Amino acid sequence: MVKGQKVCFADLKHPCYKMAYFHELSSRVSFQEARLACESEGGALLSLENEAEQKLIESMLQNLTKPGTGISDGDFWIGLWRNGEGQTSGACPDLYQWSDGSSSQYRNWYTDEPSCGSEKCVVMYHQPTANPGLGGPYLYQWNDDRCNMKHNYICKYEPEIIPTSPVEKTYFTNQPGDTHQNVVVTEAGIIPNLIYVVIPTIPLLLLILVAFGTCCFQMLHKRKARRTFIKDSTPLSSECLAESLNSNL
C-alpha cells in the first residue's frame, strides 16, 4: 500500500490534501469507506471549487505517479455524489452534490458523463496506461460509478499551521504550484525529536573525545618512559653492588 502524505501550504489560504493510493486492488475502498476515512482524520472527500483547484490536484497526481514511483492506474474517489435511485433524465447531472456541503457548481465530466442510472458516486479518472477514448485520455476528468466499487481516494482538510510537534508526515510548501517542490517534510516519531537533541551536543562530544584521547596518549607516554628507566637502571645497580662487595673484601 502507498498512502500519500498530507500536503499543506504555508500561506494558510489553501486547503491541505491527501492522496490515498493502494497498489493492491483488494485494499481499495468503496465511496462510503473513503468518506469515513477522510472524516476520521478531520477532513472530507475532495470537493473542487474551480478549475484552478482542479489543476492543482492534477499536478499533485502527476508528481505522485511520476516514473519510478511504481504507481500506475487507479481512479480516485472525490466527494461528489447524488442521492436517489435510477435517475436517467436530463436533470440527473443537476442532482449531484458535494459530501462536505460545498455549494460549488464546478464540474469536469468526461465526455458523455454522468451516465446516471445506478452509478451515483464520482471518481476522478486516473488511467495513464489506458488507450484514449472519445473524450481523450482517461486522466483527471470525472466519471460516475457504482458507490460500492473499490478505488483510491483524495481527502481535503482545512489549512494548517506548521506544527512544532507533528503527529504525522506532512508536506508544507510555499506555493500551490510547487506541490512537492521546495517542500519541508516533517516526520512523525521519536527519531526526528532525537535529532534536535543530538545535533547541539556534537561540539561537546568532540571536546570530550579530544580530552580522552589526550589523556590516553599521556598515560601511554608515561608508561613507556617508566619502562625505559627501569630497563636502563638495572645494569647500573648490578655494577654498584659488585664494586661495593670488592671494597669490603
Coordinates of N, CA and C in Angstrom, one line a residue:
M1 N 0.8 -1.2 0.0 CA 0.0 0.0 0.0 C 0.9 1.2 0.0
V2 N 0.5 2.3 -0.8 CA 1.1 3.6 -0.7 C 0.1 4.6 -0.3
K3 N 0.2 5.1 0.9 CA -0.7 6.1 1.4 C 0.0 7.5 1.4
G4 N -0.6 8.4 0.7 CA 0.1 9.7 0.5 C 0.2 10.5 1.8
Q5 N 1.2 11.4 1.8 CA 1.3 12.3 2.9 C 0.3 13.5 2.7
K6 N 0.0 14.1 3.8 CA -0.8 15.3 3.7 C 0.0 16.4 3.1
V7 N -0.5 17.2 2.2 CA 0.2 18.3 1.6 C -0.5 19.6 2.0
C8 N 0.3 20.5 2.7 CA -0.3 21.8 3.1 C 0.5 23.0 2.6
F9 N 0.0 24.2 2.6 CA 0.6 25.3 2.0 C 0.8 26.4 3.1
A10 N 2.0 27.0 3.1 CA 2.4 27.8 4.2 C 1.6 29.1 4.3
D11 N 0.9 29.5 3.2 CA 0.2 30.8 3.2 C -1.1 30.7 4.0
L12 N -1.5 29.5 4.5 CA -2.7 29.3 5.3 C -4.0 29.7 4.5
K13 N -3.9 29.9 3.2 CA -5.1 30.3 2.4 C -5.7 29.1 1.7
H14 N -4.8 28.1 1.4 CA -5.2 27.0 0.6 C -5.4 25.7 1.6
P15 N -6.4 24.9 1.2 CA -6.6 23.7 2.0 C -5.4 22.7 1.9
C16 N -5.5 21.8 2.8 CA -4.5 20.7 2.7 C -5.2 19.5 2.0
Y17 N -4.3 18.6 1.4 CA -4.9 17.5 0.6 C -4.1 16.2 1.0
K18 N -4.7 15.1 0.8 CA -4.0 13.8 0.9 C -4.5 12.9 -0.2
M19 N -3.6 12.3 -1.0 CA -3.9 11.3 -1.9 C -3.7 9.9 -1.3
A20 N -4.7 9.1 -1.3 CA -4.5 7.7 -0.7 C -4.6 6.7 -1.9
Y21 N -3.4 6.2 -2.2 CA -3.3 5.2 -3.3 C -2.9 3.8 -2.8
F22 N -3.6 2.8 -3.3 CA -3.3 1.4 -2.9 C -2.8 0.6 -4.1
H23 N -1.7 0.0 -4.0 CA -1.1 -0.9 -5.0 C -2.1 -2.1 -5.2
E24 N -2.5 -2.7 -4.1 CA -3.3 -3.9 -4.1 C -4.8 -3.5 -4.4
L25 N -5.3 -4.1 -5.4 CA -6.7 -3.8 -5.7 C -7.6 -4.2 -4.6
S26 N -7.3 -5.2 -3.9 CA -8.1 -5.7 -2.8 C -8.1 -4.7 -1.6
S27 N -7.2 -3.8 -1.6 CA -7.1 -2.8 -0.4 C -7.9 -1.6 -0.7
R28 N -8.3 -1.4 -2.0 CA -9.0 -0.1 -2.3 C -10.4 -0.2 -1.7
V29 N -11.0 1.0 -1.6 CA -12.2 1.1 -0.8 C -13.4 1.7 -1.5
S30 N -14.6 1.5 -1.0 CA -15.8 2.0 -1.5 C -15.9 3.5 -1.2
F31 N -16.9 4.1 -1.8 CA -17.1 5.6 -1.6 C -17.4 5.8 -0.2
Q32 N -18.2 5.1 0.5 CA -18.6 5.3 1.9 C -17.3 5.1 2.8
E33 N -16.6 4.1 2.5 CA -15.4 3.8 3.3 C -14.3 4.9 3.1
A34 N -14.2 5.4 1.9 CA -13.3 6.6 1.7 C -13.8 7.8 2.4
R35 N -15.1 8.0 2.4 CA -15.6 9.2 3.1 C -15.4 9.1 4.6
L36 N -15.6 8.0 5.1 CA -15.4 7.8 6.6 C -13.9 7.9 6.9
A37 N -13.0 7.4 6.0 CA -11.6 7.5 6.3 C -11.1 9.0 6.4
C38 N -11.6 9.8 5.4 CA -11.3 11.2 5.4 C -11.8 11.9 6.7
E39 N -13.1 11.6 7.0 CA -13.7 12.3 8.1 C -13.1 11.9 9.4
S40 N -12.5 10.7 9.5 CA -11.9 10.2 10.8 C -10.6 11.0 11.0
E41 N -10.1 11.6 10.0 CA -8.8 12.4 10.2 C -9.1 13.9 10.2
G42 N -10.4 14.3 10.3 CA -10.8 15.7 10.4 C -10.9 16.4 9.1
G43 N -11.0 15.6 8.0 CA -11.2 16.1 6.7 C -12.5 15.6 6.0
A44 N -12.5 15.7 4.7 CA -13.7 15.2 3.9 C -13.2 14.8 2.5
L45 N -14.0 14.0 1.9 CA -13.6 13.7 0.5 C -13.5 15.0 -0.3
L46 N -12.7 15.0 -1.3 CA -12.3 16.2 -2.1 C -13.5 16.8 -2.7
S47 N -13.7 18.1 -2.5 CA -14.6 18.9 -3.3 C -13.7 19.9 -4.1
L48 N -14.2 20.3 -5.2 CA -13.4 21.2 -6.1 C -14.2 22.4 -6.4
E49 N -13.6 23.6 -6.1 CA -14.3 24.9 -6.2 C -14.2 25.5 -7.6
N50 N -13.1 25.2 -8.3 CA -12.9 25.8 -9.6 C -11.9 25.1 -10.4
E51 N -11.6 25.6 -11.6 CA -10.6 24.9 -12.5 C -9.2 25.0 -11.9
A52 N -8.9 26.1 -11.2 CA -7.6 26.3 -10.6 C -7.3 25.2 -9.6
E53 N -8.3 24.8 -8.8 CA -8.1 23.8 -7.8 C -8.0 22.4 -8.5
Q54 N -8.8 22.2 -9.6 CA -8.7 21.0 -10.4 C -7.3 20.8 -10.9
K55 N -6.7 21.9 -11.4 CA -5.3 21.8 -12.0 C -4.3 21.6 -10.9
L56 N -4.5 22.1 -9.7 CA -3.6 21.8 -8.6 C -3.6 20.3 -8.2
I57 N -4.8 19.7 -8.2 CA -4.9 18.3 -7.9 C -4.2 17.5 -9.0
E58 N -4.4 17.9 -10.2 CA -3.8 17.2 -11.4 C -2.3 17.2 -11.2
S59 N -1.7 18.4 -10.8 CA -0.3 18.5 -10.7 C 0.2 17.6 -9.6
M60 N -0.5 17.4 -8.5 CA -0.2 16.6 -7.4 C -0.2 15.1 -7.8
L61 N -1.2 14.7 -8.6 CA -1.3 13.4 -9.1 C -0.2 13.1 -10.1
Q62 N 0.2 14.0 -10.9 CA 1.3 13.9 -11.8 C 2.6 13.6 -11.1
N63 N 2.8 14.3 -10.0 CA 4.0 14.1 -9.2 C 4.0 12.8 -8.4
L64 N 2.8 12.4 -8.0 CA 2.6 11.1 -7.3 C 2.9 9.9 -8.2
T65 N 2.6 10.1 -9.5 CA 2.7 8.9 -10.4 C 3.9 9.1 -11.4
K66 N 4.8 10.0 -11.1 CA 6.0 10.1 -12.0 C 6.8 8.8 -12.1
P67 N 7.5 8.7 -13.2 CA 8.3 7.4 -13.4 C 9.2 7.1 -12.2
G68 N 9.2 5.8 -11.9 CA 10.0 5.3 -10.8 C 9.3 5.2 -9.4
T69 N 8.0 5.7 -9.4 CA 7.3 5.6 -8.1 C 6.5 4.3 -8.0
G70 N 6.4 3.6 -9.1 CA 5.6 2.3 -9.1 C 4.1 2.5 -9.0
I71 N 3.6 3.7 -9.1 CA 2.2 4.0 -9.1 C 1.6 4.1 -10.5
S72 N 0.6 3.4 -10.8 CA 0.0 3.4 -12.1 C -1.5 3.6 -12.1
D73 N -2.2 2.9 -12.8 CA -3.7 3.1 -13.0 C -4.4 2.9 -11.6
G74 N -5.4 3.7 -11.5 CA -6.3 3.6 -10.3 C -7.0 4.9 -10.1
D75 N -8.4 4.9 -10.3 CA -9.2 6.1 -10.2 C -9.3 6.5 -8.7
F76 N -9.6 7.8 -8.5 CA -9.7 8.3 -7.1 C -11.1 8.8 -6.8
W77 N -11.7 8.4 -5.7 CA -13.0 8.9 -5.3 C -12.8 10.4 -5.0
I78 N -13.8 11.2 -5.4 CA -13.9 12.6 -4.9 C -15.3 12.7 -4.2
G79 N -15.6 13.8 -3.6 CA -16.8 13.9 -2.7 C -18.1 14.2 -3.4
L80 N -18.2 14.0 -4.7 CA -19.4 14.3 -5.5 C -20.3 13.1 -5.6
W81 N -21.5 13.2 -5.3 CA -22.4 12.1 -5.3 C -23.9 12.6 -5.4
R82 N -24.8 11.7 -5.7 CA -26.2 12.0 -5.7 C -27.0 11.0 -5.0
N83 N -28.1 11.5 -4.4 CA -29.0 10.7 -3.6 C -30.2 10.4 -4.5
G84 N -30.7 9.2 -4.4 CA -31.9 8.8 -5.2 C -31.6 7.6 -6.1
E85 N -32.6 7.0 -6.6 CA -32.4 5.7 -7.4 C -32.7 5.9 -8.8
G86 N -31.8 5.5 -9.7 CA -32.1 5.3 -11.1 C -32.5 6.4 -11.9
Q87 N -32.1 7.7 -11.6 CA -32.5 8.8 -12.4 C -31.7 8.7 -13.7
T88 N -32.4 8.8 -14.8 CA -31.8 8.8 -16.2 C -32.2 10.0 -17.0
S89 N -32.9 10.9 -16.4 CA -33.4 12.0 -17.2 C -32.3 13.1 -17.3
G90 N -32.6 14.1 -18.1 CA -31.7 15.2 -18.3 C -31.4 15.9 -17.1
A91 N -32.2 15.8 -16.0 CA -32.0 16.5 -14.8 C -30.9 15.9 -13.9
C92 N -30.5 14.6 -14.3 CA -29.6 13.9 -13.4 C -28.4 14.6 -13.0
P93 N -27.6 15.3 -14.0 CA -26.4 15.9 -13.6 C -26.6 17.0 -12.5
D94 N -27.8 17.6 -12.5 CA -28.1 18.6 -11.5 C -28.3 18.1 -10.1
L95 N -28.4 16.8 -10.0 CA -28.7 16.2 -8.7 C -27.5 15.9 -7.9
Y96 N -26.3 16.1 -8.5 CA -25.1 15.8 -7.7 C -24.7 16.9 -6.7
Q97 N -24.2 16.5 -5.6 CA -23.9 17.4 -4.5 C -22.6 16.9 -3.9
W98 N -21.9 17.9 -3.2 CA -20.7 17.6 -2.5 C -20.9 17.1 -1.1
S99 N -20.2 16.0 -0.7 CA -20.4 15.4 0.6 C -20.0 16.3 1.8
D100 N -19.1 17.3 1.5 CA -18.7 18.2 2.6 C -19.6 19.4 2.7
G101 N -20.7 19.5 1.9 CA -21.6 20.6 2.0 C -21.2 21.8 1.1
S102 N -20.2 21.7 0.3 CA -19.8 22.8 -0.6 C -20.9 23.0 -1.6
S103 N -21.1 24.3 -2.0 CA -22.1 24.7 -3.0 C -21.5 24.9 -4.4
S104 N -20.2 24.4 -4.5 CA -19.5 24.6 -5.8 C -20.3 24.0 -7.0
Q105 N -20.4 24.7 -8.1 CA -21.1 24.2 -9.3 C -20.0 23.8 -10.3
Y106 N -18.8 23.8 -9.9 CA -17.7 23.4 -10.9 C -17.8 21.9 -11.2
R107 N -17.7 21.6 -12.5 CA -17.8 20.2 -12.9 C -16.7 19.9 -14.0
N108 N -16.2 18.7 -14.0 CA -15.2 18.4 -15.0 C -15.5 17.0 -15.6
W109 N -16.7 16.8 -16.1 CA -17.1 15.4 -16.5 C -16.4 15.0 -17.8
Y110 N -16.1 13.7 -17.9 CA -15.6 13.1 -19.1 C -16.7 13.1 -20.1
T111 N -16.4 13.0 -21.4 CA -17.4 13.0 -22.5 C -18.5 12.0 -22.2
D112 N -19.8 12.4 -22.3 CA -21.0 11.5 -22.2 C -21.2 11.1 -20.7
E113 N -20.5 11.8 -19.8 CA -20.8 11.5 -18.4 C -21.5 12.7 -17.8
P114 N -22.3 12.5 -16.7 CA -22.5 11.3 -16.0 C -23.5 10.4 -16.7
S115 N -23.4 9.1 -16.6 CA -24.3 8.2 -17.2 C -25.5 7.9 -16.4
C116 N -25.4 8.3 -15.1 CA -26.5 8.1 -14.1 C -26.9 6.7 -13.9
G117 N -28.2 6.4 -13.9 CA -28.6 5.0 -13.6 C -28.2 4.6 -12.2
S118 N -27.6 3.5 -12.0 CA -27.2 3.0 -10.7 C -25.8 3.6 -10.3
E119 N -25.2 4.4 -11.1 CA -23.9 5.0 -10.8 C -24.1 6.3 -10.2
K120 N -23.9 6.4 -8.9 CA -24.2 7.7 -8.2 C -23.1 8.4 -7.5
C121 N -21.9 7.7 -7.5 CA -20.7 8.3 -6.8 C -19.7 8.6 -7.9
V122 N -18.8 9.6 -7.6 CA -18.0 10.1 -8.7 C -16.5 9.9 -8.4
V123 N -15.8 9.4 -9.4 CA -14.3 9.3 -9.4 C -13.6 10.3 -10.3
M124 N -12.4 10.6 -10.0 CA -11.5 11.3 -10.9 C -10.7 10.2 -11.6
Y125 N -10.9 10.2 -13.0 CA -10.1 9.2 -13.7 C -8.6 9.3 -13.5
H126 N -8.0 8.2 -13.4 CA -6.5 8.1 -13.3 C -6.1 6.8 -13.9
Q127 N -6.1 6.7 -15.3 CA -5.7 5.5 -16.0 C -4.7 5.9 -17.1
P128 N -3.5 6.2 -16.7 CA -2.4 6.7 -17.7 C -2.1 5.7 -18.7
T129 N -2.3 4.4 -18.4 CA -1.8 3.3 -19.4 C -3.0 2.9 -20.3
A130 N -4.2 3.4 -20.1 CA -5.3 3.1 -20.9 C -5.3 3.8 -22.3
N131 N -5.8 3.2 -23.3 CA -6.0 3.8 -24.6 C -7.0 4.9 -24.5
P132 N -6.8 6.1 -25.1 CA -7.7 7.2 -25.0 C -9.1 6.8 -25.6
G133 N -10.1 7.4 -25.0 CA -11.5 7.2 -25.5 C -11.9 8.4 -26.3
L134 N -13.2 8.5 -26.5 CA -13.8 9.6 -27.3 C -13.5 11.0 -26.7
G135 N -13.4 11.0 -25.4 CA -13.1 12.3 -24.7 C -11.6 12.5 -24.4
G136 N -10.7 11.6 -25.0 CA -9.3 11.7 -24.8 C -8.8 10.8 -23.7
P137 N -7.6 11.0 -23.2 CA -7.1 10.1 -22.2 C -8.0 10.1 -20.9
Y138 N -8.0 8.9 -20.3 CA -8.8 8.8 -19.0 C -8.0 9.3 -17.9
L139 N -7.8 10.6 -17.9 CA -7.0 11.3 -16.9 C -7.6 12.5 -16.4
Y140 N -8.0 12.5 -15.1 CA -8.4 13.7 -14.3 C -9.8 14.2 -14.6
Q141 N -10.5 13.8 -15.7 CA -11.9 14.1 -15.8 C -12.7 13.2 -14.9
W142 N -14.0 13.5 -14.8 CA -14.8 12.8 -13.8 C -15.7 11.8 -14.4
N143 N -16.0 10.7 -13.7 CA -16.9 9.7 -14.1 C -17.8 9.2 -12.9
D144 N -19.1 9.0 -13.2 CA -19.9 8.5 -12.1 C -19.8 6.9 -12.1
D145 N -19.8 6.3 -10.9 CA -19.5 4.9 -10.8 C -20.4 4.4 -9.7
R146 N -20.6 3.1 -9.6 CA -21.3 2.5 -8.5 C -20.6 2.7 -7.2
C147 N -21.3 3.1 -6.2 CA -20.7 3.5 -4.9 C -20.0 2.4 -4.2
N148 N -20.3 1.1 -4.5 CA -19.6 0.0 -3.9 C -18.4 -0.4 -4.6
M149 N -18.0 0.2 -5.7 CA -16.8 -0.1 -6.4 C -15.6 0.3 -5.5
K150 N -14.4 -0.3 -5.8 CA -13.3 -0.1 -5.0 C -12.2 0.8 -5.7
H151 N -11.9 1.9 -5.1 CA -11.0 2.9 -5.7 C -10.0 3.5 -4.6
N152 N -9.1 4.3 -5.1 CA -8.3 5.1 -4.2 C -9.2 6.3 -3.9
Y153 N -8.6 7.3 -3.1 CA -9.4 8.4 -2.8 C -8.5 9.6 -2.4
I154 N -9.2 10.8 -2.4 CA -8.5 12.1 -2.1 C -9.2 12.8 -1.0
C155 N -8.5 13.1 0.1 CA -9.1 13.9 1.2 C -8.7 15.4 1.1
K156 N -9.6 16.2 1.7 CA -9.3 17.6 1.7 C -9.5 18.1 3.2
Y157 N -8.6 19.0 3.6 CA -8.6 19.4 5.0 C -8.5 21.0 5.1
E158 N -8.9 21.5 6.2 CA -8.7 22.9 6.4 C -7.3 23.3 6.5
P159 N -6.9 24.5 6.1 CA -5.5 24.9 6.2 C -4.9 24.7 7.6
E160 N -3.6 24.3 7.6 CA -2.9 24.0 8.9 C -1.7 25.0 9.1
I161 N -1.5 25.3 10.4 CA -0.3 26.0 10.8 C 0.8 24.9 10.9
I162 N 2.0 25.2 10.5 CA 3.1 24.3 10.5 C 3.3 23.9 12.0
P163 N 3.2 22.6 12.4 CA 3.3 22.2 13.8 C 4.7 22.2 14.3
T164 N 4.9 22.4 15.6 CA 6.2 22.3 16.2 C 6.4 20.8 16.6
S165 N 5.3 20.1 16.9 CA 5.5 18.7 17.2 C 4.5 17.9 16.3
P166 N 4.8 17.6 15.1 CA 3.9 17.0 14.2 C 3.5 15.6 14.6
V167 N 2.3 15.2 14.3 CA 1.8 13.9 14.6 C 1.8 12.9 13.4
E168 N 2.0 13.5 12.3 CA 2.1 12.6 11.1 C 3.0 13.3 10.0
K169 N 3.4 12.6 9.0 CA 4.1 13.2 7.9 C 3.3 14.2 7.2
T170 N 3.8 15.4 7.0 CA 3.0 16.4 6.3 C 4.0 17.2 5.5
Y171 N 3.6 17.5 4.2 CA 4.4 18.3 3.4 C 3.9 19.8 3.5
F172 N 4.8 20.7 3.7 CA 4.5 22.1 3.7 C 5.2 22.8 2.5
T173 N 4.5 23.5 1.7 CA 5.2 24.2 0.6 C 4.7 25.6 0.5
N174 N 5.5 26.5 -0.1 CA 5.2 27.9 -0.1 C 4.1 28.3 -1.1
Q175 N 4.1 27.6 -2.3 CA 3.2 28.0 -3.3 C 2.4 26.8 -3.8
P176 N 1.1 26.9 -4.1 CA 0.3 25.8 -4.6 C 0.9 25.1 -5.8
G177 N 1.5 25.9 -6.7 CA 2.1 25.3 -7.9 C 3.3 24.5 -7.6
D178 N 3.9 24.6 -6.4 CA 5.1 23.8 -6.1 C 4.8 22.4 -5.8
T179 N 3.6 22.1 -5.3 CA 3.2 20.8 -4.8 C 4.3 20.2 -4.0
H180 N 5.2 19.3 -4.6 CA 6.2 18.7 -3.8 C 7.6 19.3 -4.1
Q181 N 7.6 20.5 -4.7 CA 8.8 21.2 -5.0 C 9.1 22.1 -3.8
N182 N 10.4 22.2 -3.4 CA 10.8 23.1 -2.3 C 9.9 22.8 -1.0
V183 N 9.8 21.6 -0.7 CA 8.9 21.1 0.3 C 9.7 20.8 1.6
V184 N 9.1 21.3 2.7 CA 9.7 20.9 4.0 C 8.9 19.7 4.5
V185 N 9.6 18.6 4.9 CA 8.9 17.4 5.3 C 9.1 17.3 6.8
T186 N 8.0 17.2 7.5 CA 8.1 17.0 9.0 C 7.7 15.6 9.3
E187 N 8.6 14.8 10.0 CA 8.4 13.4 10.2 C 7.8 13.2 11.6
A188 N 7.1 12.1 11.7 CA 6.5 11.6 12.9 C 7.5 10.7 13.7
G189 N 7.3 10.6 15.0 CA 8.0 9.6 15.7 C 9.1 10.2 16.6
I190 N 9.9 9.3 17.2 CA 10.9 9.7 18.2 C 12.2 10.1 17.5
I191 N 12.6 9.6 16.3 CA 13.8 9.8 15.7 C 14.0 11.3 15.4
P192 N 13.1 12.0 14.7 CA 13.3 13.4 14.5 C 13.5 14.2 15.7
N193 N 12.8 13.9 16.8 CA 13.0 14.6 18.1 C 14.4 14.4 18.6
L194 N 14.9 13.2 18.5 CA 16.3 13.0 18.9 C 17.3 13.8 18.2
I195 N 17.0 14.1 16.9 CA 17.9 14.9 16.1 C 18.1 16.3 16.7
Y196 N 17.0 16.9 17.2 CA 17.1 18.2 17.8 C 17.9 18.2 19.1
V197 N 18.0 17.0 19.8 CA 18.8 16.9 21.0 C 20.3 16.6 20.7
V198 N 20.5 15.7 19.7 CA 21.9 15.3 19.5 C 22.7 16.3 18.8
I199 N 22.1 17.0 17.8 CA 22.9 18.0 17.0 C 23.6 19.1 17.8
P200 N 22.9 19.7 18.8 CA 23.6 20.7 19.6 C 24.7 20.2 20.5
T201 N 24.7 18.9 20.8 CA 25.7 18.3 21.7 C 26.9 17.8 21.0
I202 N 26.9 17.9 19.6 CA 28.1 17.4 18.9 C 29.4 18.1 19.3
P203 N 29.5 19.4 19.4 CA 30.7 20.1 19.8 C 31.2 19.6 21.2
L204 N 30.3 19.4 22.1 CA 30.7 18.9 23.4 C 31.2 17.4 23.3
L205 N 30.6 16.6 22.5 CA 31.1 15.2 22.3 C 32.5 15.2 21.7
L206 N 32.7 16.1 20.8 CA 34.0 16.2 20.2 C 35.1 16.6 21.2
L207 N 34.7 17.6 22.0 CA 35.7 18.0 23.1 C 36.0 16.9 24.0
I208 N 35.0 16.1 24.4 CA 35.2 15.0 25.3 C 36.1 14.0 24.7
L209 N 35.9 13.7 23.4 CA 36.7 12.7 22.7 C 38.2 13.2 22.6
V210 N 38.4 14.5 22.3 CA 39.8 15.0 22.3 C 40.4 14.9 23.6
A211 N 39.7 15.3 24.7 CA 40.3 15.2 26.1 C 40.6 13.8 26.4
F212 N 39.8 12.9 26.1 CA 40.0 11.5 26.4 C 41.2 10.9 25.6
G213 N 41.3 11.3 24.3 CA 42.5 10.9 23.5 C 43.8 11.4 24.1
T214 N 43.8 12.7 24.5 CA 45.0 13.3 25.1 C 45.4 12.6 26.3
C215 N 44.4 12.3 27.2 CA 44.7 11.6 28.4 C 45.4 10.3 28.2
C216 N 44.8 9.5 27.2 CA 45.3 8.2 26.9 C 46.7 8.3 26.4
F217 N 47.0 9.3 25.5 CA 48.3 9.5 25.0 C 49.4 9.8 26.1
Q218 N 49.0 10.6 27.0 CA 49.9 11.0 28.1 C 50.2 9.8 29.0
M219 N 49.1 9.0 29.3 CA 49.3 7.8 30.1 C 50.3 6.8 29.4
L220 N 50.1 6.6 28.1 CA 51.0 5.7 27.4 C 52.4 6.2 27.3
H221 N 52.6 7.5 27.2 CA 53.9 8.1 27.1 C 54.6 7.9 28.5
K222 N 53.9 8.1 29.6 CA 54.5 7.9 30.9 C 54.9 6.5 31.2
R223 N 54.0 5.6 30.7 CA 54.2 4.1 30.9 C 55.5 3.7 30.1
K224 N 55.6 4.2 28.9 CA 56.8 3.9 28.1 C 58.1 4.4 28.7
A225 N 58.0 5.7 29.3 CA 59.2 6.3 29.9 C 59.6 5.5 31.1
R226 N 58.6 5.0 31.9 CA 58.9 4.3 33.1 C 59.6 2.9 32.8
R227 N 59.1 2.3 31.7 CA 59.7 1.0 31.3 C 61.1 1.2 30.9
T228 N 61.4 2.3 30.2 CA 62.8 2.6 29.7 C 63.7 2.9 30.8
F229 N 63.2 3.6 31.9 CA 64.1 3.9 33.0 C 64.5 2.7 33.8
I230 N 63.5 1.8 34.0 CA 63.8 0.5 34.7 C 64.8 -0.3 34.0
K231 N 64.6 -0.4 32.6 CA 65.5 -1.2 31.8 C 66.9 -0.7 31.9
D232 N 67.1 0.7 31.8 CA 68.4 1.3 31.8 C 69.1 1.2 33.1
S233 N 68.3 1.3 34.2 CA 68.9 1.3 35.6 C 69.3 0.0 36.1
T234 N 68.9 -1.1 35.6 CA 69.2 -2.4 36.1 C 70.6 -2.8 36.0
P235 N 71.3 -2.6 34.9 CA 72.8 -2.9 34.8 C 73.6 -2.1 35.7
L236 N 73.3 -0.8 35.9 CA 74.0 0.1 36.7 C 73.9 -0.3 38.2
S237 N 72.8 -0.8 38.6 CA 72.6 -1.2 40.0 C 73.5 -2.5 40.3
S238 N 73.6 -3.4 39.3 CA 74.4 -4.6 39.5 C 75.9 -4.2 39.6
E239 N 76.4 -3.2 38.8 CA 77.8 -2.8 38.9 C 78.1 -2.2 40.2
C240 N 77.2 -1.4 40.7 CA 77.4 -0.7 42.0 C 77.5 -1.8 43.1
L241 N 76.6 -2.8 43.1 CA 76.6 -3.8 44.1 C 78.0 -4.6 44.1
A242 N 78.5 -4.9 42.9 CA 79.7 -5.6 42.8 C 80.9 -4.8 43.3
E243 N 80.9 -3.6 43.0 CA 82.0 -2.7 43.4 C 82.0 -2.6 45.0
S244 N 80.8 -2.5 45.5 CA 80.7 -2.4 47.0 C 81.3 -3.7 47.7
L245 N 81.0 -4.8 47.1 CA 81.4 -6.1 47.7 C 83.0 -6.2 47.6
N246 N 83.6 -5.8 46.5 CA 85.0 -5.8 46.4 C 85.7 -4.9 47.3
S247 N 85.2 -3.8 47.6 CA 85.8 -2.9 48.5 C 85.8 -3.4 50.0
N248 N 84.8 -4.1 50.3 CA 84.7 -4.6 51.6 C 85.6 -5.8 51.8
L249 N 85.9 -6.5 50.8 CA 86.8 -7.6 50.9 C 88.2 -7.0 51.0

